[in-house]
PDB file of C-alpha atoms (C1' of nucleotides) in Angstrom:
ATOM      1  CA  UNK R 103      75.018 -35.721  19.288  1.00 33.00           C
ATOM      2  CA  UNK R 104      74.347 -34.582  15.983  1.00 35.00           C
ATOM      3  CA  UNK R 105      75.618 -31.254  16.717  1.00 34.00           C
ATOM      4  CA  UNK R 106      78.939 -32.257  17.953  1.00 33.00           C
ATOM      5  CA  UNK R 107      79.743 -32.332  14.279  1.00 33.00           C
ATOM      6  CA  UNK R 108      78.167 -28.996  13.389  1.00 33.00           C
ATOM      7  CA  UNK R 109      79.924 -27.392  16.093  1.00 32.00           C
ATOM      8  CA  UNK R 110      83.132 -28.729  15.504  1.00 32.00           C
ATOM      9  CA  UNK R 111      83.078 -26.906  11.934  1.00 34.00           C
ATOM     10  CA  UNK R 112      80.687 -24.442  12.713  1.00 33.00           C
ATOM     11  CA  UNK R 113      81.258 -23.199  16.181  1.00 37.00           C
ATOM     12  CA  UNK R 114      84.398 -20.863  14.480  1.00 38.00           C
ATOM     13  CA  UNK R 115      82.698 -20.108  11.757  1.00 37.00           C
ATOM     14  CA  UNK R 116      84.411 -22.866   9.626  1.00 35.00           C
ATOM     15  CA  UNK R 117      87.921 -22.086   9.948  1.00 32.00           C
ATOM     16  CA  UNK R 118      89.280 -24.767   9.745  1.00 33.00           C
ATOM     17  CA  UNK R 119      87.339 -25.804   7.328  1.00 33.00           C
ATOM     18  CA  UNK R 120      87.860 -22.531   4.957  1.00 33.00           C
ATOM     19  CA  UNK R 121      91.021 -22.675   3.703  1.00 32.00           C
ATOM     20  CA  UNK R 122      90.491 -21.426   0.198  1.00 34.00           C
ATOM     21  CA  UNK R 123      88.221 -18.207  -0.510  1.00 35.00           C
ATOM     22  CA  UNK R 124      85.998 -20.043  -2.835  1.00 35.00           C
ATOM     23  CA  UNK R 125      83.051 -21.385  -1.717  1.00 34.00           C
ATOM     24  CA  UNK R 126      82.638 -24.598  -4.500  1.00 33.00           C
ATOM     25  CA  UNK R 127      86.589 -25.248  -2.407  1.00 35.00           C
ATOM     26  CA  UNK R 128      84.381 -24.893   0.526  1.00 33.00           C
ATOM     27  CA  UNK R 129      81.858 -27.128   0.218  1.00 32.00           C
ATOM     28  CA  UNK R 130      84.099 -29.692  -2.052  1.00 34.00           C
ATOM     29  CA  UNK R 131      85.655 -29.734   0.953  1.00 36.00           C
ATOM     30  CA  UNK R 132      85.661 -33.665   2.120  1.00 35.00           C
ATOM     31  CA  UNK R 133      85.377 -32.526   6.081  1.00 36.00           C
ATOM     32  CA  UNK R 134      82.144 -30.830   4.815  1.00 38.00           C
ATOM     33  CA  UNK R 135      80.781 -33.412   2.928  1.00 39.00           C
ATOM     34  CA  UNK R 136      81.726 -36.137   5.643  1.00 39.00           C
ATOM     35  CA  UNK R 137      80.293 -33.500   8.106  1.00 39.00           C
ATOM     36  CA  UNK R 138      77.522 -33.542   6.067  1.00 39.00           C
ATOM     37  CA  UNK R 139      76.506 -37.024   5.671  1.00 39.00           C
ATOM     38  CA  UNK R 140      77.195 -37.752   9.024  1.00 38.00           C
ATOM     39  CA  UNK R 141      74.846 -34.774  10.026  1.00 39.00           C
ATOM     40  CA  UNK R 142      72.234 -36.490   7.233  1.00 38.00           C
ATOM     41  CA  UNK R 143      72.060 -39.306   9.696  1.00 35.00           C
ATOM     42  CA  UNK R 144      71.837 -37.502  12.714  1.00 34.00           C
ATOM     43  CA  UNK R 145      68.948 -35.422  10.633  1.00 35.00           C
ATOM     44  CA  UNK R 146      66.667 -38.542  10.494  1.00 34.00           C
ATOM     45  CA  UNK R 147      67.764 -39.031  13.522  1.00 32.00           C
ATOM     46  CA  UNK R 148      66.394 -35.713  14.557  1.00 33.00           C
ATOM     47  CA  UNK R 149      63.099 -36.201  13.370  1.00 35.00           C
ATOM     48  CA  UNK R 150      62.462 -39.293  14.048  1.00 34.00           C
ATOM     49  CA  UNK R 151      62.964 -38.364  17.879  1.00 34.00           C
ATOM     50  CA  UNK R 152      60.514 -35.060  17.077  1.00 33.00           C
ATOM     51  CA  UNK R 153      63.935 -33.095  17.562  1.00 35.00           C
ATOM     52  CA  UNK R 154      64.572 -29.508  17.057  1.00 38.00           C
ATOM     53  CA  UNK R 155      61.681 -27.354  16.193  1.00 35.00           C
ATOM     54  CA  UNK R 156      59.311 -30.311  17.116  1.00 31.00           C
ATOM     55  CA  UNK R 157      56.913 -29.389  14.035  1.00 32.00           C
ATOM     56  CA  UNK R 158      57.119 -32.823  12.226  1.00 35.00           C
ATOM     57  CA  UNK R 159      53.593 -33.575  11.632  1.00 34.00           C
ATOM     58  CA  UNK R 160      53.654 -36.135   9.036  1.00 36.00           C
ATOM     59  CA  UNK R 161      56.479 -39.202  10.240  1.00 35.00           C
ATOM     60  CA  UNK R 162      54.063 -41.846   9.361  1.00 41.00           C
ATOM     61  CA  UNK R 163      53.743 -40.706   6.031  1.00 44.00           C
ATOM     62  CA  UNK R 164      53.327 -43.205   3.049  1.00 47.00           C
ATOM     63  CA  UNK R 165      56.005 -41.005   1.154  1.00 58.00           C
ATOM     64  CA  UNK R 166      58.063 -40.802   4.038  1.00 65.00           C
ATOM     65  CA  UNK R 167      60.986 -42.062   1.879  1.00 70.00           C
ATOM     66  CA  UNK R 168      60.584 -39.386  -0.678  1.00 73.00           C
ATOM     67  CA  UNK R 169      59.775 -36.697   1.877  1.00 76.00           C
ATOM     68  CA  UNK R 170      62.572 -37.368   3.559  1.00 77.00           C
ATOM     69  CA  UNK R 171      65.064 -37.129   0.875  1.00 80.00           C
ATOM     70  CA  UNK R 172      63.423 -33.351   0.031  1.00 81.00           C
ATOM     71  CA  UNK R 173      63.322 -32.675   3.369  1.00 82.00           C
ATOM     72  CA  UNK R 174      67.488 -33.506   3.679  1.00 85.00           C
ATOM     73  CA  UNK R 175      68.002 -31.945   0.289  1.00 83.00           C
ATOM     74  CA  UNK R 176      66.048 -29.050   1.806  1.00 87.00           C
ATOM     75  CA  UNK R 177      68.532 -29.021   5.223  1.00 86.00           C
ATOM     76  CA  UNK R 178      70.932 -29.636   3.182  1.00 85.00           C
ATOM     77  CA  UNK R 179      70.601 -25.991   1.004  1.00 86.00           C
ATOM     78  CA  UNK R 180      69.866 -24.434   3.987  1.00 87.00           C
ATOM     79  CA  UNK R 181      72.932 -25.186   5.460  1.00 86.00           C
ATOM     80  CA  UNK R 182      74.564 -24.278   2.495  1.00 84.00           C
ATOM     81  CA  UNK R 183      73.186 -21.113   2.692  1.00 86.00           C
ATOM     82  CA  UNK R 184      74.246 -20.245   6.254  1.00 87.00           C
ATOM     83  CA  UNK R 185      77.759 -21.397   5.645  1.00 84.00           C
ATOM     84  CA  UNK R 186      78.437 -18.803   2.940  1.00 84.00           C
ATOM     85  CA  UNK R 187      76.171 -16.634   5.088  1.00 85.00           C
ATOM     86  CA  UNK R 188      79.160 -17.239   7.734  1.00 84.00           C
ATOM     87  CA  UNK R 189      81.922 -17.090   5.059  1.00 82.00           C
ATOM     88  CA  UNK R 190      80.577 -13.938   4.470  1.00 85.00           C
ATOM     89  CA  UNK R 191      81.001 -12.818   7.659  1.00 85.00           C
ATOM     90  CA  UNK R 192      84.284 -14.099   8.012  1.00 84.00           C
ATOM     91  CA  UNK R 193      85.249 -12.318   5.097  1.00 85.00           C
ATOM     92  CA  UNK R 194      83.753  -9.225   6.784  1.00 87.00           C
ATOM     93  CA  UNK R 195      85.698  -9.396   9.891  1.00 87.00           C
ATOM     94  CA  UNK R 196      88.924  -9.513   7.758  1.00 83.00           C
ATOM     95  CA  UNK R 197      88.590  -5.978   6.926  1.00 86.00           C
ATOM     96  CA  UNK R 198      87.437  -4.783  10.342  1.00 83.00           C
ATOM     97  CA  UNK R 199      90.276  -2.956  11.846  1.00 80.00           C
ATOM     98  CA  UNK R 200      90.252  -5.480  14.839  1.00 76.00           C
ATOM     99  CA  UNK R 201      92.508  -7.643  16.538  1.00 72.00           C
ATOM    100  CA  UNK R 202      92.794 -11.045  14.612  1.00 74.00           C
ATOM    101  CA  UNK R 203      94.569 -14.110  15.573  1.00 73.00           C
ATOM    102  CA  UNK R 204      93.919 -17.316  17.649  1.00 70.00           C
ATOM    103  CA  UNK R 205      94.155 -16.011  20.854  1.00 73.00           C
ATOM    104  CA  UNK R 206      91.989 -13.255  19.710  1.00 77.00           C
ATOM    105  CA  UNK R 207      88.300 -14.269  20.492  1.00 80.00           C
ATOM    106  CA  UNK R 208      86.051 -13.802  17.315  1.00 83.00           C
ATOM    107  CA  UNK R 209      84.245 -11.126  17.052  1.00 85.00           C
ATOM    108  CA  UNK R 210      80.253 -12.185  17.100  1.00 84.00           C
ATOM    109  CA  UNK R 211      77.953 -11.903  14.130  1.00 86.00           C
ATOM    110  CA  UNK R 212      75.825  -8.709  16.196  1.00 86.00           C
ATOM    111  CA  UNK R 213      79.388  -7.508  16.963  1.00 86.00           C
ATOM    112  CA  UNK R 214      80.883  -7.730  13.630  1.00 88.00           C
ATOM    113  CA  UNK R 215      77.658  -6.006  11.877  1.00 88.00           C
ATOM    114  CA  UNK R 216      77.983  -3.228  13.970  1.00 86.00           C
ATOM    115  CA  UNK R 217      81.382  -2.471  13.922  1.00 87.00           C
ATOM    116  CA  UNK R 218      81.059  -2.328   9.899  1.00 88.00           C
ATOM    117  CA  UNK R 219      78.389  -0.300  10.255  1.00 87.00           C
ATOM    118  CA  UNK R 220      80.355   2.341  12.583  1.00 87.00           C
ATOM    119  CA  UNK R 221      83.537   1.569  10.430  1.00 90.00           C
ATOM    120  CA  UNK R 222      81.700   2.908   7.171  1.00 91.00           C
ATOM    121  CA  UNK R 223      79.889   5.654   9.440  1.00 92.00           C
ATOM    122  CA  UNK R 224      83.001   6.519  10.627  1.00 92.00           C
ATOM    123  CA  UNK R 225      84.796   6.479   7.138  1.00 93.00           C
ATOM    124  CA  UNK R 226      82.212   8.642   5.651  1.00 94.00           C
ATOM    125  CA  UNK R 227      82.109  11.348   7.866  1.00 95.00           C
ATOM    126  CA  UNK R 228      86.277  11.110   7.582  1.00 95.00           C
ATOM    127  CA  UNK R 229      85.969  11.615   4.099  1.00 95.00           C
ATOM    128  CA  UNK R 230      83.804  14.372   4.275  1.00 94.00           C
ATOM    129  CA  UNK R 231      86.407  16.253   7.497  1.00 94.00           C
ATOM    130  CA  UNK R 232      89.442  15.380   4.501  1.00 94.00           C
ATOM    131  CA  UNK R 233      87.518  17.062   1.691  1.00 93.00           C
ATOM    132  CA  UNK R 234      87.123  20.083   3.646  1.00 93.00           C
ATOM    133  CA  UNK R 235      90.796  19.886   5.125  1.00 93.00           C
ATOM    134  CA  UNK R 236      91.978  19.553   1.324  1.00 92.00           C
ATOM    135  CA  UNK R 237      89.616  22.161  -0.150  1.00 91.00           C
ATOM    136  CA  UNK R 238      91.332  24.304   3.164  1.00 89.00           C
ATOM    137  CA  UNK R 239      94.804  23.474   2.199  1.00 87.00           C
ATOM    138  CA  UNK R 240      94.154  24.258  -1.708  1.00 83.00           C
ATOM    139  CA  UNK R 241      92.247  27.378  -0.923  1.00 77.00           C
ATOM    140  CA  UNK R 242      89.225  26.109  -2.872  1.00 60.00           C
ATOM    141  CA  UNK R 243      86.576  23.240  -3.789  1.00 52.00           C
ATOM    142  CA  UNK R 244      87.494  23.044  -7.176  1.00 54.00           C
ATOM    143  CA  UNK R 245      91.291  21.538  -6.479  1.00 50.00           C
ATOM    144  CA  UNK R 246      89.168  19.398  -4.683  1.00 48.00           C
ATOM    145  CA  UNK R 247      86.874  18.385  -7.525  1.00 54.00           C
ATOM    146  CA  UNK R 248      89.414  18.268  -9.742  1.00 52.00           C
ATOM    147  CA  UNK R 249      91.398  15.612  -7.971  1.00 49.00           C
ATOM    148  CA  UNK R 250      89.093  13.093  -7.001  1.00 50.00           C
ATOM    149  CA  UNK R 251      87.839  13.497 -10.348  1.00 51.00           C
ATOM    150  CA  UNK R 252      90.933  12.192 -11.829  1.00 49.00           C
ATOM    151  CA  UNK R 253      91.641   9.856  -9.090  1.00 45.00           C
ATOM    152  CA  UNK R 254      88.239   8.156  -7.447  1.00 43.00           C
ATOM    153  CA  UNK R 255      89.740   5.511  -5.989  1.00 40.00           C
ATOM    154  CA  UNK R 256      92.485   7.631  -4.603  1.00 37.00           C
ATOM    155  CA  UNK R 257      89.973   9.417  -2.528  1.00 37.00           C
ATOM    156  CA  UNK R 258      89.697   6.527  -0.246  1.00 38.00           C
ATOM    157  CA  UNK R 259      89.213   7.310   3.088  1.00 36.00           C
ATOM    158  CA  UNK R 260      92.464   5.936   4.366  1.00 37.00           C
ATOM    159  CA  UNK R 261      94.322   9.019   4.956  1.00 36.00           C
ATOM    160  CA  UNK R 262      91.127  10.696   5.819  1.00 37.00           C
ATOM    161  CA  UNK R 263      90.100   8.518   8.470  1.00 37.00           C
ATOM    162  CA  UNK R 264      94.159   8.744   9.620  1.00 38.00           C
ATOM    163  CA  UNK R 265      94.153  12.556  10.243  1.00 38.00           C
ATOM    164  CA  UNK R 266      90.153  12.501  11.622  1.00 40.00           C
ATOM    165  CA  UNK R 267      91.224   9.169  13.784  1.00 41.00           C
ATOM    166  CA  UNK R 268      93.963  11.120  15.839  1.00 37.00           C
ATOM    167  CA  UNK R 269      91.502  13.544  18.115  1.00 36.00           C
ATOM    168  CA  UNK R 270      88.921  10.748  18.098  1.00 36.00           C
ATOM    169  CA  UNK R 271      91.537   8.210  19.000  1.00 36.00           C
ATOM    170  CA  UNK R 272      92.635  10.421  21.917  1.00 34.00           C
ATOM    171  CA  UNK R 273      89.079  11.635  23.380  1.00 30.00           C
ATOM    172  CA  UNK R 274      87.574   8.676  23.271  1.00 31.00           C
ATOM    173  CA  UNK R 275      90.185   6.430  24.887  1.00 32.00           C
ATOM    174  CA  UNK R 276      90.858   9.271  27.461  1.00 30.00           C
ATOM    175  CA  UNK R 277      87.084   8.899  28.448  1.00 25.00           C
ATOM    176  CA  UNK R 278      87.710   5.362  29.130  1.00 29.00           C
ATOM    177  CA  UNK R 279      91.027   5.411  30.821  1.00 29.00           C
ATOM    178  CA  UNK R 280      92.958   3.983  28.011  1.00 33.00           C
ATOM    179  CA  UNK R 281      96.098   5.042  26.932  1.00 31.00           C
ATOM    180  CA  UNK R 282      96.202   5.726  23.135  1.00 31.00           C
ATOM    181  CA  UNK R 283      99.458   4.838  22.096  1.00 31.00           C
ATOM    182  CA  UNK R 284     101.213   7.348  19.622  1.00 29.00           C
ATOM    183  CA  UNK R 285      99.803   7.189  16.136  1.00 30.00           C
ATOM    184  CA  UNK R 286     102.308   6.119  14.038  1.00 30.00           C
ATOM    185  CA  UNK R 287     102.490   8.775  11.034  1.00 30.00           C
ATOM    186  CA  UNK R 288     104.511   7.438   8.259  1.00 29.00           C
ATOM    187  CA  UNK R 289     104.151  10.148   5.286  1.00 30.00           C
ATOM    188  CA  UNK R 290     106.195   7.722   3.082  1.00 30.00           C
ATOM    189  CA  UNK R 291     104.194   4.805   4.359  1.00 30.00           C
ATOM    190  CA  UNK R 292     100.797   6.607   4.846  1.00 30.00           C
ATOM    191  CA  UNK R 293      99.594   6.552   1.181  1.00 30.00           C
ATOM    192  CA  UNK R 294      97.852   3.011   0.427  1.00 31.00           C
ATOM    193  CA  UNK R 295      97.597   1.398  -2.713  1.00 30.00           C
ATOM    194  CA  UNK R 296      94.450   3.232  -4.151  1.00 30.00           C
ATOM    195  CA  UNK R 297      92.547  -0.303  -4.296  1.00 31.00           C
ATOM    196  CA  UNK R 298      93.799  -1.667  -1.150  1.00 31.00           C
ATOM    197  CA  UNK R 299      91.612  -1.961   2.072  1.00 31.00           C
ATOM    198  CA  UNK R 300      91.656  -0.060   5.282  1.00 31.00           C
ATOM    199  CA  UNK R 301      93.689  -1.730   7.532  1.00 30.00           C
ATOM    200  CA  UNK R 302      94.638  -1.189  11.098  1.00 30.00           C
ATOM    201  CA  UNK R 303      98.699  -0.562  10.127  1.00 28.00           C
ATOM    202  CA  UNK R 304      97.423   1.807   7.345  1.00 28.00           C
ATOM    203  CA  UNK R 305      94.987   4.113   9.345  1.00 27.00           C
ATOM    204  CA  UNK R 306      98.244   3.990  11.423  1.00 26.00           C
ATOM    205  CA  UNK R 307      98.073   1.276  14.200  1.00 30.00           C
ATOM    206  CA  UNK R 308     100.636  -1.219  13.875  1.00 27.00           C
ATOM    207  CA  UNK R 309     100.274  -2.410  17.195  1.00 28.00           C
ATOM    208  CA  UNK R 310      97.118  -3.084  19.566  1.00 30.00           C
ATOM    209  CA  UNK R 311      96.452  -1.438  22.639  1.00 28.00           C
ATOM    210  CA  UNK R 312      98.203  -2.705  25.045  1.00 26.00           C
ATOM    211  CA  UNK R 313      95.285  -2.540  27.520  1.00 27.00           C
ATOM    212  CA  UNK R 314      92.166  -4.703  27.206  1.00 26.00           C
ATOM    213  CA  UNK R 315      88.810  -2.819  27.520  1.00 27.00           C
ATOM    214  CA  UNK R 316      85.758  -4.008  29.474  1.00 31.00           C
ATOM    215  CA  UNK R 317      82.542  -2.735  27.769  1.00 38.00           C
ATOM    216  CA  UNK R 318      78.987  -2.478  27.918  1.00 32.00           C
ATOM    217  CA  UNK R 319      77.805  -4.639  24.651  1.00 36.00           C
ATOM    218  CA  UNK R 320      79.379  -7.854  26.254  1.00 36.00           C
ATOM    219  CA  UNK R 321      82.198  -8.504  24.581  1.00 38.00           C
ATOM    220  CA  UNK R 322      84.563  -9.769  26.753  1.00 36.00           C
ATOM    221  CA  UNK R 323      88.288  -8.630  27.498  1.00 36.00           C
ATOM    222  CA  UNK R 324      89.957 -10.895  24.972  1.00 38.00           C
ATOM    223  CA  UNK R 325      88.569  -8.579  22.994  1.00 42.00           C
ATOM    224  CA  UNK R 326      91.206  -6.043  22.027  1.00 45.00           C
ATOM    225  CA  UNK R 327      90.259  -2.176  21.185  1.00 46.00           C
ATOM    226  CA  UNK R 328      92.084  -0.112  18.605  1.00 47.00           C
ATOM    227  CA  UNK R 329      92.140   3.552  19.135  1.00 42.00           C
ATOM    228  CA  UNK R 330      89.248   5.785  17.469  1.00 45.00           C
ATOM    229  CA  UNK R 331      88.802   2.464  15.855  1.00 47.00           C
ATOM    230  CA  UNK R 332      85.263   1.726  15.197  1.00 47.00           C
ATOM    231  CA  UNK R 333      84.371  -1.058  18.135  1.00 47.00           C
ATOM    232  CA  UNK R 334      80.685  -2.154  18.954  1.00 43.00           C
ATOM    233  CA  UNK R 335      80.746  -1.409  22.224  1.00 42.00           C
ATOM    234  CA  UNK R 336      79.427   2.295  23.445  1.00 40.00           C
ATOM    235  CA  UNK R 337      82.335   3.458  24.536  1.00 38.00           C
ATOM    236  CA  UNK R 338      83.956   3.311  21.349  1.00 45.00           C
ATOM    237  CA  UNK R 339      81.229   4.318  19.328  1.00 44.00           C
ATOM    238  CA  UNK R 340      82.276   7.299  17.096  1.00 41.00           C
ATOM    239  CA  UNK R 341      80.826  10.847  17.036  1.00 36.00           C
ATOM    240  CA  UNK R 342      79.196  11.051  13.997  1.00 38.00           C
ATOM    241  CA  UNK R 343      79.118  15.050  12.662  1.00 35.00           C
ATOM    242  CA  UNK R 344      77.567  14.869   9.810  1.00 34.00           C
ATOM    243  CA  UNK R 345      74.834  13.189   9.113  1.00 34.00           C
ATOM    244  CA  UNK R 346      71.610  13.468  11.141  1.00 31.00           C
ATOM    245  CA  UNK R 347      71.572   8.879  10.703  1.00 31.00           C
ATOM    246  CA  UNK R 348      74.415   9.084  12.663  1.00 30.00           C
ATOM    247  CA  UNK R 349      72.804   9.610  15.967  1.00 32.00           C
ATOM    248  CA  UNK R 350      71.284   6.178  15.267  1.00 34.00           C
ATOM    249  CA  UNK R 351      74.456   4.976  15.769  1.00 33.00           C
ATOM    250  CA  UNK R 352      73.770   2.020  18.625  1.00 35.00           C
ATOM    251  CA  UNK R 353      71.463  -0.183  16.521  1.00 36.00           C
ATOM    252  CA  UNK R 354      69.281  -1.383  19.632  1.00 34.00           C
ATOM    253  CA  UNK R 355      69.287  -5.343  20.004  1.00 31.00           C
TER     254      UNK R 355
ATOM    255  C1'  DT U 207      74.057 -22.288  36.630  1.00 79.20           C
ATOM    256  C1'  DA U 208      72.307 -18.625  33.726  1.00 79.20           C
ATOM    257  C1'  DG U 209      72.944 -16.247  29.691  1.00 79.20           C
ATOM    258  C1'  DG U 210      75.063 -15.483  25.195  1.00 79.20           C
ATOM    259  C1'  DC U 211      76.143 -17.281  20.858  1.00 79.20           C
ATOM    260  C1'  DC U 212      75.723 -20.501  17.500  1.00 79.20           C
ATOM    261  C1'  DA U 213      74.273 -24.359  14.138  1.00 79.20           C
ATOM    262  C1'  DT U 214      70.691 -26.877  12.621  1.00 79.20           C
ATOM    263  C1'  DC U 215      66.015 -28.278  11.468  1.00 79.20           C
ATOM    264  C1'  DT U 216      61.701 -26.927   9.923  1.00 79.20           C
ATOM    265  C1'  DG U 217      57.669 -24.789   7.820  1.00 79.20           C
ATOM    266  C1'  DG U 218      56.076 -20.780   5.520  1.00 79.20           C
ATOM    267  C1'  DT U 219      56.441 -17.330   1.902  1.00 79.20           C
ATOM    268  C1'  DC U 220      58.065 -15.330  -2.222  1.00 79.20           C
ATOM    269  C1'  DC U 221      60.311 -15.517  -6.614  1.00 79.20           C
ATOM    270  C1'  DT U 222      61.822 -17.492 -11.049  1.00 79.20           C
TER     271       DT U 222
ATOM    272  C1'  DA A 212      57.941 -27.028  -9.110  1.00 79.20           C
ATOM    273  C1'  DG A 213      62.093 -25.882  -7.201  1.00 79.20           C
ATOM    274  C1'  DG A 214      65.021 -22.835  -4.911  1.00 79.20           C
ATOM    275  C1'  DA A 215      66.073 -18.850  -1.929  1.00 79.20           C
ATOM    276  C1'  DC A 216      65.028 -16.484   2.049  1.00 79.20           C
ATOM    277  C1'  DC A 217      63.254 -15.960   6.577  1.00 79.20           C
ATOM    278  C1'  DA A 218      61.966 -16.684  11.325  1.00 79.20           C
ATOM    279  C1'  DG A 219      60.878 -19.776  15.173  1.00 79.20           C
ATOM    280  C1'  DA A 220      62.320 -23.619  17.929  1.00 79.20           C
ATOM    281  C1'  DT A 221      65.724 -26.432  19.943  1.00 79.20           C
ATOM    282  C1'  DG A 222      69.896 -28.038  21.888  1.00 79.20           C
ATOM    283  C1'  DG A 223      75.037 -27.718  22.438  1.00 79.20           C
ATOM    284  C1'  DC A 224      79.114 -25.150  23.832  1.00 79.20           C
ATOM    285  C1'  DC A 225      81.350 -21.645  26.387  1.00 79.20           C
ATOM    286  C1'  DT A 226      82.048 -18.104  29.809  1.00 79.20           C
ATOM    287  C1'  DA A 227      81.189 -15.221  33.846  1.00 79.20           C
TER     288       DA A 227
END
DNA sequence: TAGGCCATCTGGTCCT
DNA sequence: AGGACCAGATGGCCTA
């Protein structure tokens, strides 16, 4: 009943709904507000009938009027709050190097938080293989220093995580019978705009794989797995070298 | 049909 | 006092 609406702008995380970045868009948003009213209703509705939760104590109260208009300005925050809680994550799984698209299924929130945690694991310890590759190549630390103290940004992890990815790329997806397709290494292409994001076509996957991966942490085959790209599921999960958190790395549910 | 995921409501707690 | 945050409860939708 009263869900039908929430799911229908809800169930996707609001995309339909989102179709500008800025939240005041968002919730300005006339679906929203209709949504919202209508929901409003279905919220009296709700506890009249002792709905959800089933901890209204006080529906005869003499300031039922007035407690009900805090308690729907109250709902009303709240839901507020978990819509840019879910914009948020929206926004997150924009940057995840993962399959997007409408015949992609959405990653889930559990999914999505670990994948950016393995994705910044994963980055890190990349950054840390490139400085020593660089300080290798330059015969010495201070080259090192010298650049990324003249460019910060520029020691992104991008190209990093590009030469690191490779061998991962390959062990891992060897393990699971997947066939890594060839990294595509662009030298003219490969450096990124120093502010830019890591993106799937810049750590040097244009294409997903063609195969579709069963794994362990539920997520169906419509998911789709990049090579020695960070994915939730155990398979996938990168070999952390450096740091001692690393071994942490499958947050338990 | 069971289980996973989710949105929503709700009351409690903490902070400003 | 009002708002933000949190966690528990509940019910709907979807998929295996």
């Amino acid at each position: 009943m009263d869900s039908d609406a929430g799911s229908t702008c809800s169930r996707s995380s609001s995309p339909d709904l989102v179709v500008d970045d800025s939240p005041v868009n968002f919730f300005s948003n006339k679906m929203f507000q209709t949504y919202c009213e209508e929901n409003s209703e279905a919220g009296k509705g709700r506890s009249e009938h002792c709905g959800p939760g089933g901890k209204n104590k006080n529906r005869s109260d003499p300031n039922k009027e007035e407690g009900q208009d805090l308690r729907l300005k109250v709902n009303s925050r709240e839901r507020k709050r978990m819509h840019d809680l879910n914009q948020a994550m929206d926004g997150l799984r924009e940057v995840m190097p993962y399959a997007h698209g409408p015949s992609v299924r959405k990653l889930s929130k559990i999914s999505t938080l670990l994948l950016a945690r393995n994705y910044i694991l994963m980055l890190s310890s990349s950054l840390e293989e490139m400085k020593k590759l660089v300080g290798d190549v330059y015969g010495g630390s201070a080259a090192v220093q010298s650049r990324t103290a003249a460019h910060p940004t520029i020691t992104s992890a991008a190209p990093t995580a590009h030469l690191s990815l490779h061998p991962l790329a390959q062990s891992l997806h060897s393990l699971v019978g997947g066939t890594p397709p060839t990294l595509h290494h662009t030298p003219s292409t490969a450096t990124p705009a120093p502010h830019s994001p890591p993106s799937a076509s810049f750590l040097g996957f244009h294409a997903p794989v063609q195969g579709l991966l069963k794994d362990p942490l539920h997520l169906t085959g419509s998911y789709r797995h990049f090579p020695g790209m960070p994915c939730p599921c155990s398979l996938c999960q990168p070999l952390p070298t450096t740091t001692s958190t690393l071994h942490s790395l499958s947050m338990n549910k």
